[in-house]
Amino acid sequence: MPNISRSQLRSVVTDIVERTPIVDIHTHLYSPAFGDLLLWGADELLTYHYLVAEMMRRSPIGYDEFRAFSTREKANHIWEHLYRLSSPISEAARGVLTALQTVGIDVSRADPEEIRQQFKHWTVEEYVDLVFRKANIEFVVMTNDPFDSRERALWEQNIPVDSRFRAALRIDPLLTDLSRACSILSELGYAVSTRLDDVTCAQIRRFLRVWIDRMDPLYMAVSLPPTFCFPTDDPVRRMLDSCILPVALDRELPLALMIGVKRQVNPHLQLAGDSVGKAGTQAIENLCVAYPDNRFLVTMLSREDQHQLCVTARKFRNLMPFGCWWFLNVPSLIREITMIRLELLGFSFIPQHSDARILDQLLYKWAHSRKIAAEALVEKYTDLQRTGWSITEEAVTRDVRDLFRDNFLRFAGRL
Ligand code: RAT
Ligand code: ZN
């Protein structure tokens, strides 16, 4: 393959980044077979919890009054305050416009009613096809919660599999709310107690295996507070040591740890009420040393933890940093974090996941992240070219594929 000349580097790299299909390793999307759980369209886009939080800073409306609105009224209210009475410049507000523009909706004169009308052209199946094609996504990984009765019921009916939506077994209550986990498991017929005795641990392992067999997840996942410690004397240690990690090992599944969320700092905001705290990587180091045969996918929510996470990843091949999570998914921080990772880890990380909750968000979250990744790569390849090193299309294609797809599949044992 010929070398890419300096003058062509930008256009070739940008083109390869656009053409490389994405494996989106963490979303809250569902395939159409899950019915109402799959959110899409104008009203859902406009009532995304990121926008609710931003609207509440601009509108005098009371929390209860807003909560009592229908989804359509909420969307109208958010439009009024974030799009009509101010310019939609925040990442979440701009994202709606990118998404609409990508599916051909003219946002220059649109209002919510007009946008709703445009969505009437599509069935959900057509819209899923359109979004996956436009965003160039191979598949997304869902967040599948067996502790949620609605979702559990659907899995128990053996919903048809759509290969563009793969599962991840989400297990938060086991590590963050043991009494809730135990009461749900008891209702489901597992003989468990919060003392986590041997019988209980065997039952929890059985529960995890049942759900792994049912979902065929690509990994297990949990999101954790910034205070997460390991090892500790509390049930978290025993849950990891005697229940979760042995099952992860024998089923060859990574465990995804999403660390740094302070839940419900403002409960009035419901989903939008969570915040961030600094965590440090001591617990991750301890886990990686203690369980060298387990694999850990890790994302951290605070900006301050990003450098330390890269350094920790340099020490452990069973640790894979991923994504610019939630409040980090804004251009200035994606750029900073991607640069630090390239400089400290080369191509051995997963740069992004979308965390999309609404199907349409795949369109903007990936368009914005692709652009930033391409710019970061152009800068780094230019530095390489300056040394005399040859950059070929083949090499760039391989590197970008590693970032957007293969690193995850390899780490998850699927490649
Ligand atoms: O990004 C989000 O929408 C958050 O509310 C959470 O879903 C977070 O990503 C999580 O998975 O806990
Ligand atoms: Zn999430």
Coordinates of C-alpha atoms and ligand atoms in Angstrom, one line a residue:
M1 CA 0.0 0.0 0.0
P2 CA 1.3 3.4 -0.9
N3 CA 2.2 5.9 1.8
I4 CA -0.3 8.7 2.5
S5 CA 1.2 12.0 1.7
R6 CA 1.2 14.8 4.2
S7 CA -1.2 16.8 2.2
Q8 CA -3.7 14.0 1.9
L9 CA -3.5 12.8 5.5
R10 CA -6.4 14.7 6.8
S11 CA -8.9 13.7 4.1
V12 CA -7.7 10.0 4.1
V13 CA -7.9 9.6 7.9
T14 CA -11.3 11.4 8.2
D15 CA -12.6 9.2 5.4
I16 CA -11.4 6.0 7.2
V17 CA -12.9 7.1 10.5
E18 CA -16.2 7.8 8.8
R19 CA -16.3 4.5 6.9
T20 CA -15.3 2.3 9.9
P21 CA -18.3 0.6 11.4
I22 CA -18.8 1.1 15.1
V23 CA -19.4 -1.4 17.9
D24 CA -21.1 0.8 20.5
I25 CA -20.3 -1.0 23.7
H26 CA -22.7 0.8 26.1
T27 CA -26.2 2.1 25.4
H28 CA -29.6 2.0 26.9
L29 CA -31.3 1.1 23.6
Y30 CA -33.4 -1.9 22.9
S31 CA -34.3 -3.7 19.7
P32 CA -37.9 -3.1 18.4
A33 CA -38.9 -6.5 19.9
F34 CA -38.8 -4.9 23.3
G35 CA -41.7 -2.6 22.4
D36 CA -42.0 0.6 24.5
L37 CA -38.6 0.1 26.0
L38 CA -37.1 1.3 22.7
L39 CA -37.3 5.1 22.8
W40 CA -37.1 7.1 19.5
G41 CA -38.5 10.2 17.8
A42 CA -39.0 13.9 18.5
D43 CA -40.6 13.9 21.9
E44 CA -38.2 11.4 23.4
L45 CA -35.2 13.2 21.9
L46 CA -36.3 16.5 23.4
T47 CA -37.1 15.1 26.9
Y48 CA -33.7 13.3 27.3
H49 CA -32.7 13.7 30.9
Y50 CA -29.6 15.7 30.0
L51 CA -31.9 18.4 28.6
V52 CA -34.3 18.3 31.5
A53 CA -31.4 19.3 33.8
E54 CA -30.5 22.1 31.5
M55 CA -34.0 23.4 31.1
M56 CA -34.5 23.5 34.9
R57 CA -31.8 26.1 35.1
R58 CA -33.6 28.4 32.7
S59 CA -37.3 27.8 33.4
P60 CA -39.0 28.8 36.6
I61 CA -41.3 25.8 36.5
G62 CA -41.7 23.7 39.6
Y63 CA -40.4 20.1 39.6
D64 CA -43.9 18.7 40.3
E65 CA -45.5 20.8 37.7
F66 CA -43.1 19.6 35.1
R67 CA -43.3 16.0 36.2
A68 CA -47.1 16.1 35.7
F69 CA -46.8 17.2 32.1
S70 CA -47.3 14.7 29.3
T71 CA -44.1 13.8 27.3
R72 CA -45.4 16.1 24.5
E73 CA -45.9 19.0 26.9
K74 CA -42.4 18.4 28.4
A75 CA -40.9 18.5 24.9
N76 CA -42.7 21.7 24.1
H77 CA -41.5 23.3 27.4
I78 CA -37.9 22.2 26.8
W79 CA -38.0 23.6 23.2
E80 CA -39.4 26.9 24.5
H81 CA -36.6 27.4 27.1
L82 CA -33.6 25.8 25.4
Y83 CA -34.3 26.5 21.7
R84 CA -36.5 29.5 21.5
L85 CA -35.5 31.7 24.4
S86 CA -31.8 30.8 24.1
S87 CA -29.5 29.3 21.5
P88 CA -29.1 25.5 21.8
I89 CA -25.4 25.5 22.2
S90 CA -24.8 22.9 24.9
E91 CA -23.7 19.5 23.6
A92 CA -27.0 17.8 24.5
A93 CA -29.1 20.6 22.9
R94 CA -26.9 20.8 19.7
G95 CA -27.0 17.0 19.5
V96 CA -30.8 17.1 18.8
L97 CA -30.2 19.4 15.9
T98 CA -27.4 17.1 14.4
A99 CA -29.7 14.1 14.8
L100 CA -32.6 15.8 13.1
Q101 CA -30.4 17.2 10.3
T102 CA -28.9 13.8 9.6
V103 CA -32.3 12.3 8.9
G104 CA -33.2 15.2 6.6
I105 CA -35.3 17.4 8.9
D106 CA -34.8 21.1 8.2
V107 CA -34.2 22.6 11.7
S108 CA -34.0 26.2 10.5
R109 CA -37.7 26.9 10.9
A110 CA -38.9 23.8 12.7
D111 CA -40.8 23.7 15.9
P112 CA -41.7 20.5 17.9
E113 CA -45.0 20.0 16.1
E114 CA -43.4 20.2 12.7
I115 CA -40.7 17.8 13.8
R116 CA -43.3 15.3 15.1
Q117 CA -45.0 15.4 11.7
Q118 CA -41.8 14.4 9.9
F119 CA -41.4 11.4 12.1
K120 CA -44.8 10.0 11.0
H121 CA -43.0 8.9 7.7
W122 CA -41.2 6.1 9.4
T123 CA -42.2 2.8 11.1
V124 CA -39.9 1.9 14.0
E125 CA -38.2 -0.8 12.0
E126 CA -37.5 1.6 9.1
Y127 CA -36.2 4.1 11.5
V128 CA -33.8 1.6 13.1
D129 CA -32.5 0.7 9.7
L130 CA -32.0 4.4 8.8
V131 CA -30.2 5.3 12.0
F132 CA -27.9 2.3 11.9
R133 CA -27.1 3.1 8.2
K134 CA -26.5 6.8 8.7
A135 CA -24.5 6.4 11.9
N136 CA -22.6 3.4 10.3
I137 CA -23.0 1.2 13.4
E138 CA -22.5 -2.5 13.2
F139 CA -24.2 -3.2 16.5
V140 CA -24.9 -1.6 19.9
V141 CA -24.7 -3.2 23.3
M142 CA -27.9 -2.8 25.4
T143 CA -28.1 -2.5 29.2
N144 CA -30.1 -5.5 30.3
D145 CA -31.4 -5.5 33.9
P146 CA -32.8 -8.8 35.2
F147 CA -33.8 -6.9 38.4
D148 CA -36.3 -4.9 36.3
S149 CA -39.6 -6.7 36.2
R150 CA -40.7 -5.3 32.8
E151 CA -37.5 -6.3 31.1
R152 CA -37.4 -9.7 32.8
A153 CA -40.8 -10.5 31.6
L154 CA -39.8 -9.8 28.0
W155 CA -36.7 -12.0 28.2
E156 CA -38.8 -14.8 29.7
Q157 CA -41.0 -14.7 26.6
N158 CA -38.0 -15.4 24.4
I159 CA -38.2 -12.2 22.4
P160 CA -36.6 -12.6 18.9
V161 CA -32.9 -11.7 18.7
D162 CA -31.8 -8.8 16.5
S163 CA -28.1 -9.1 15.9
R164 CA -27.7 -5.3 15.9
F165 CA -28.7 -5.2 19.6
R166 CA -26.5 -7.4 21.8
A167 CA -26.9 -7.9 25.5
A168 CA -24.9 -6.7 28.6
L169 CA -26.0 -8.2 32.0
R170 CA -26.4 -5.3 34.4
I171 CA -26.1 -6.2 38.0
D172 CA -26.1 -3.0 40.0
P173 CA -28.3 -4.1 43.0
L174 CA -25.9 -7.0 43.8
L175 CA -23.2 -4.4 44.6
T176 CA -25.0 -1.3 45.5
D177 CA -28.3 -2.4 47.2
L178 CA -28.0 -5.9 48.6
S179 CA -31.4 -5.9 50.4
R180 CA -33.2 -5.0 47.2
A181 CA -31.2 -7.6 45.3
C182 CA -32.0 -10.3 47.9
S183 CA -35.7 -9.4 48.1
I184 CA -36.1 -9.7 44.3
L185 CA -34.1 -12.9 44.2
S186 CA -36.3 -14.4 47.0
E187 CA -39.4 -13.5 45.0
L188 CA -37.9 -15.3 42.0
G189 CA -37.4 -18.4 44.1
Y190 CA -33.7 -18.2 45.1
A191 CA -33.0 -19.0 48.7
V192 CA -30.8 -16.0 49.6
S193 CA -30.1 -13.9 52.7
T194 CA -28.2 -10.6 53.1
R195 CA -25.6 -12.4 55.2
L196 CA -24.1 -13.8 52.0
D197 CA -23.5 -17.3 53.4
D198 CA -22.3 -20.1 51.2
V199 CA -25.8 -21.2 50.2
T200 CA -26.7 -17.6 49.2
C201 CA -23.5 -17.2 47.1
A202 CA -24.2 -20.5 45.3
Q203 CA -27.8 -19.2 44.6
I204 CA -26.5 -15.9 43.3
R205 CA -24.0 -17.7 41.0
R206 CA -26.9 -19.8 39.8
F207 CA -29.0 -16.7 39.1
L208 CA -26.2 -15.1 37.1
R209 CA -25.7 -18.2 35.0
V210 CA -29.4 -18.5 34.3
W211 CA -29.4 -14.9 33.0
I212 CA -26.2 -15.4 31.1
D213 CA -27.7 -18.4 29.3
R214 CA -30.8 -16.4 28.5
M215 CA -29.2 -13.2 27.3
D216 CA -25.8 -14.3 25.9
P217 CA -24.3 -11.0 27.2
L218 CA -21.0 -9.7 26.0
Y219 CA -20.1 -8.6 29.5
M220 CA -21.5 -8.0 33.0
A221 CA -21.7 -4.4 34.2
V222 CA -22.2 -2.3 37.2
S223 CA -22.1 1.4 37.9
L224 CA -20.6 2.4 41.2
P225 CA -20.1 5.4 43.4
P226 CA -16.8 7.3 43.7
T227 CA -16.4 5.8 47.2
F228 CA -16.2 2.3 45.8
C229 CA -13.4 0.4 47.5
F230 CA -11.8 -3.0 47.1
P231 CA -11.0 -5.0 49.2
T232 CA -13.4 -4.1 52.0
D233 CA -14.9 -6.1 54.8
D234 CA -18.4 -5.4 53.7
P235 CA -20.6 -7.7 51.4
V236 CA -19.1 -6.0 48.3
R237 CA -15.9 -8.0 48.6
R238 CA -17.7 -11.3 49.1
M239 CA -20.1 -10.5 46.3
L240 CA -17.3 -9.9 43.9
D241 CA -15.0 -12.7 45.2
S242 CA -17.5 -15.5 45.7
C243 CA -20.3 -14.7 43.2
I244 CA -19.6 -12.3 40.3
L245 CA -15.9 -12.8 39.5
P246 CA -16.0 -16.7 39.5
V247 CA -19.0 -16.6 37.2
A248 CA -17.3 -14.0 34.9
L249 CA -14.3 -16.2 34.8
D250 CA -16.0 -19.5 33.9
R251 CA -18.3 -17.8 31.4
E252 CA -15.3 -15.8 30.0
L253 CA -17.1 -12.5 30.4
P254 CA -15.4 -9.2 31.2
L255 CA -16.9 -7.2 34.1
A256 CA -17.5 -3.5 33.2
L257 CA -17.0 -1.2 36.2
M258 CA -18.5 2.3 35.6
I259 CA -17.1 4.3 38.5
G260 CA -17.8 7.8 39.9
V261 CA -21.6 8.3 39.9
K262 CA -23.2 10.0 42.9
R263 CA -26.8 8.9 42.6
Q264 CA -29.7 11.3 43.3
V265 CA -27.8 14.4 44.4
N266 CA -31.1 16.1 43.5
P267 CA -33.9 13.6 43.7
H268 CA -36.5 16.1 42.3
L269 CA -34.7 15.7 38.9
Q270 CA -35.2 11.9 38.9
L271 CA -33.0 10.4 36.1
A272 CA -31.3 13.8 35.7
G273 CA -30.5 14.1 39.4
D274 CA -27.2 12.1 39.4
S275 CA -23.8 13.7 39.7
V276 CA -20.1 13.0 39.7
G277 CA -17.3 12.4 42.2
K278 CA -13.6 11.7 42.0
A279 CA -12.8 8.1 42.8
G280 CA -9.1 7.3 42.2
T281 CA -7.9 3.9 40.8
Q282 CA -6.8 2.1 44.0
A283 CA -9.8 -0.3 43.9
I284 CA -9.1 -1.1 40.2
E285 CA -5.5 -1.7 40.9
N286 CA -6.4 -4.1 43.7
L287 CA -8.9 -5.9 41.6
C288 CA -6.5 -6.3 38.6
V289 CA -3.8 -7.7 40.9
A290 CA -6.1 -10.0 42.8
Y291 CA -7.9 -11.4 39.8
P292 CA -5.3 -11.5 37.0
D293 CA -7.5 -14.0 35.0
N294 CA -10.6 -11.8 35.1
R295 CA -10.9 -8.9 32.6
F296 CA -12.2 -5.5 33.6
L297 CA -13.7 -2.9 31.3
V298 CA -13.5 0.4 33.1
T299 CA -14.9 3.9 32.6
M300 CA -14.6 6.7 35.1
L301 CA -16.9 9.6 35.4
S302 CA -14.7 12.4 36.7
R303 CA -12.3 14.3 34.5
E304 CA -9.7 14.1 37.3
D305 CA -9.6 10.3 37.2
Q306 CA -8.8 10.0 33.5
H307 CA -5.0 10.3 33.6
Q308 CA -4.7 7.9 36.6
L309 CA -6.9 5.4 34.8
C310 CA -4.5 5.4 31.8
V311 CA -1.5 4.9 34.0
T312 CA -3.2 2.0 35.8
A313 CA -4.1 0.5 32.4
R314 CA -0.4 0.6 31.5
K315 CA 0.2 -1.8 34.4
F316 CA -2.5 -4.3 33.7
R317 CA -3.4 -6.0 30.4
N318 CA -6.6 -7.3 32.0
L319 CA -7.8 -3.6 32.3
M320 CA -9.4 -1.9 29.3
P321 CA -10.4 1.8 29.7
F322 CA -13.5 2.7 27.6
G323 CA -15.6 5.7 26.6
C324 CA -16.0 9.3 27.6
W325 CA -18.9 8.7 30.0
W326 CA -22.0 10.9 30.4
F327 CA -20.7 14.3 31.6
L328 CA -17.4 13.7 29.8
N329 CA -19.2 13.2 26.5
V330 CA -18.6 16.8 25.4
P331 CA -16.2 17.8 22.6
S332 CA -13.6 19.5 24.7
L333 CA -13.2 16.6 27.1
I334 CA -13.5 13.9 24.5
R335 CA -10.6 15.5 22.7
E336 CA -8.5 15.8 25.9
I337 CA -9.2 12.3 27.0
T338 CA -8.6 10.8 23.6
M339 CA -5.2 12.5 23.3
I340 CA -4.1 11.4 26.8
R341 CA -5.1 7.8 26.0
L342 CA -3.3 7.8 22.6
E343 CA -0.2 9.2 24.2
L344 CA -0.1 6.8 27.1
L345 CA -1.7 3.7 25.7
G346 CA -1.2 3.8 21.9
F347 CA -4.2 2.1 20.3
S348 CA -5.0 -0.2 23.3
F349 CA -8.2 1.4 24.5
I350 CA -11.8 1.9 23.5
P351 CA -12.3 5.6 22.8
Q352 CA -16.0 6.0 23.1
H353 CA -19.5 4.5 23.7
S354 CA -22.6 6.5 23.2
D355 CA -24.7 5.8 26.3
A356 CA -27.7 6.6 24.0
R357 CA -31.0 6.2 25.6
I358 CA -32.9 7.4 22.5
L359 CA -32.2 5.7 19.2
D360 CA -31.8 9.0 17.4
Q361 CA -28.9 10.0 19.7
L362 CA -26.7 7.4 17.9
L363 CA -26.7 9.9 15.0
Y364 CA -25.2 12.8 16.9
K365 CA -23.1 11.2 19.6
W366 CA -21.2 9.2 17.0
A367 CA -21.0 12.0 14.4
H368 CA -19.5 14.4 17.0
S369 CA -17.1 11.7 18.5
R370 CA -16.0 10.5 15.1
K371 CA -15.0 14.1 14.1
I372 CA -13.0 14.6 17.3
A373 CA -11.3 11.2 17.0
A374 CA -10.3 11.9 13.4
E375 CA -8.8 15.3 14.4
A376 CA -6.8 13.7 17.2
L377 CA -5.5 11.0 14.9
V378 CA -4.5 13.5 12.2
E379 CA -2.5 15.3 14.8
K380 CA -0.8 12.2 16.0
Y381 CA -0.1 10.7 12.6
T382 CA 1.3 14.0 11.5
D383 CA 3.8 13.8 14.4
L384 CA 4.8 10.3 13.2
Q385 CA 5.2 11.5 9.6
R386 CA 7.6 14.2 10.8
T387 CA 9.9 11.5 12.0
G388 CA 10.0 10.0 8.6
W389 CA 7.7 7.1 9.5
S390 CA 5.4 6.0 6.7
I391 CA 1.7 6.0 7.2
T392 CA -0.3 3.8 4.9
E393 CA -4.1 3.5 4.4
E394 CA -3.8 -0.1 5.5
A395 CA -2.2 0.9 8.9
V396 CA -4.8 3.6 9.5
T397 CA -7.6 1.3 8.7
R398 CA -6.3 -1.3 11.1
D399 CA -5.7 1.3 13.9
V400 CA -9.2 2.8 13.6
R401 CA -10.8 -0.6 13.4
D402 CA -9.0 -1.5 16.7
L403 CA -10.3 1.6 18.4
F404 CA -13.9 1.4 17.2
R405 CA -14.5 -2.3 17.1
D406 CA -11.7 -4.9 17.4
N407 CA -10.3 -3.9 20.8
F408 CA -13.6 -4.6 22.4
L409 CA -14.4 -7.8 20.5
R410 CA -10.9 -9.2 21.3
F411 CA -11.2 -8.2 25.0
A412 CA -14.6 -9.8 25.2
G413 CA -13.3 -12.9 23.6
R414 CA -15.4 -12.5 20.5
L415 CA -12.8 -12.1 17.8
Ligands
RAT1 O1 -25.9 8.4 30.6 C1 -26.9 8.2 31.2 O2 -28.0 8.3 30.7 C2 -26.9 7.9 32.7 O3 -28.1 8.1 33.2 C3 -26.6 6.4 33.1 O4 -27.4 5.6 32.2 C4 -25.3 5.8 33.1 O5 -24.7 5.9 31.9 C5 -25.4 4.4 33.6 O6 -25.3 3.5 32.8 O7 -25.5 4.2 34.8
ZN2 ZN -25.3 4.3 30.8

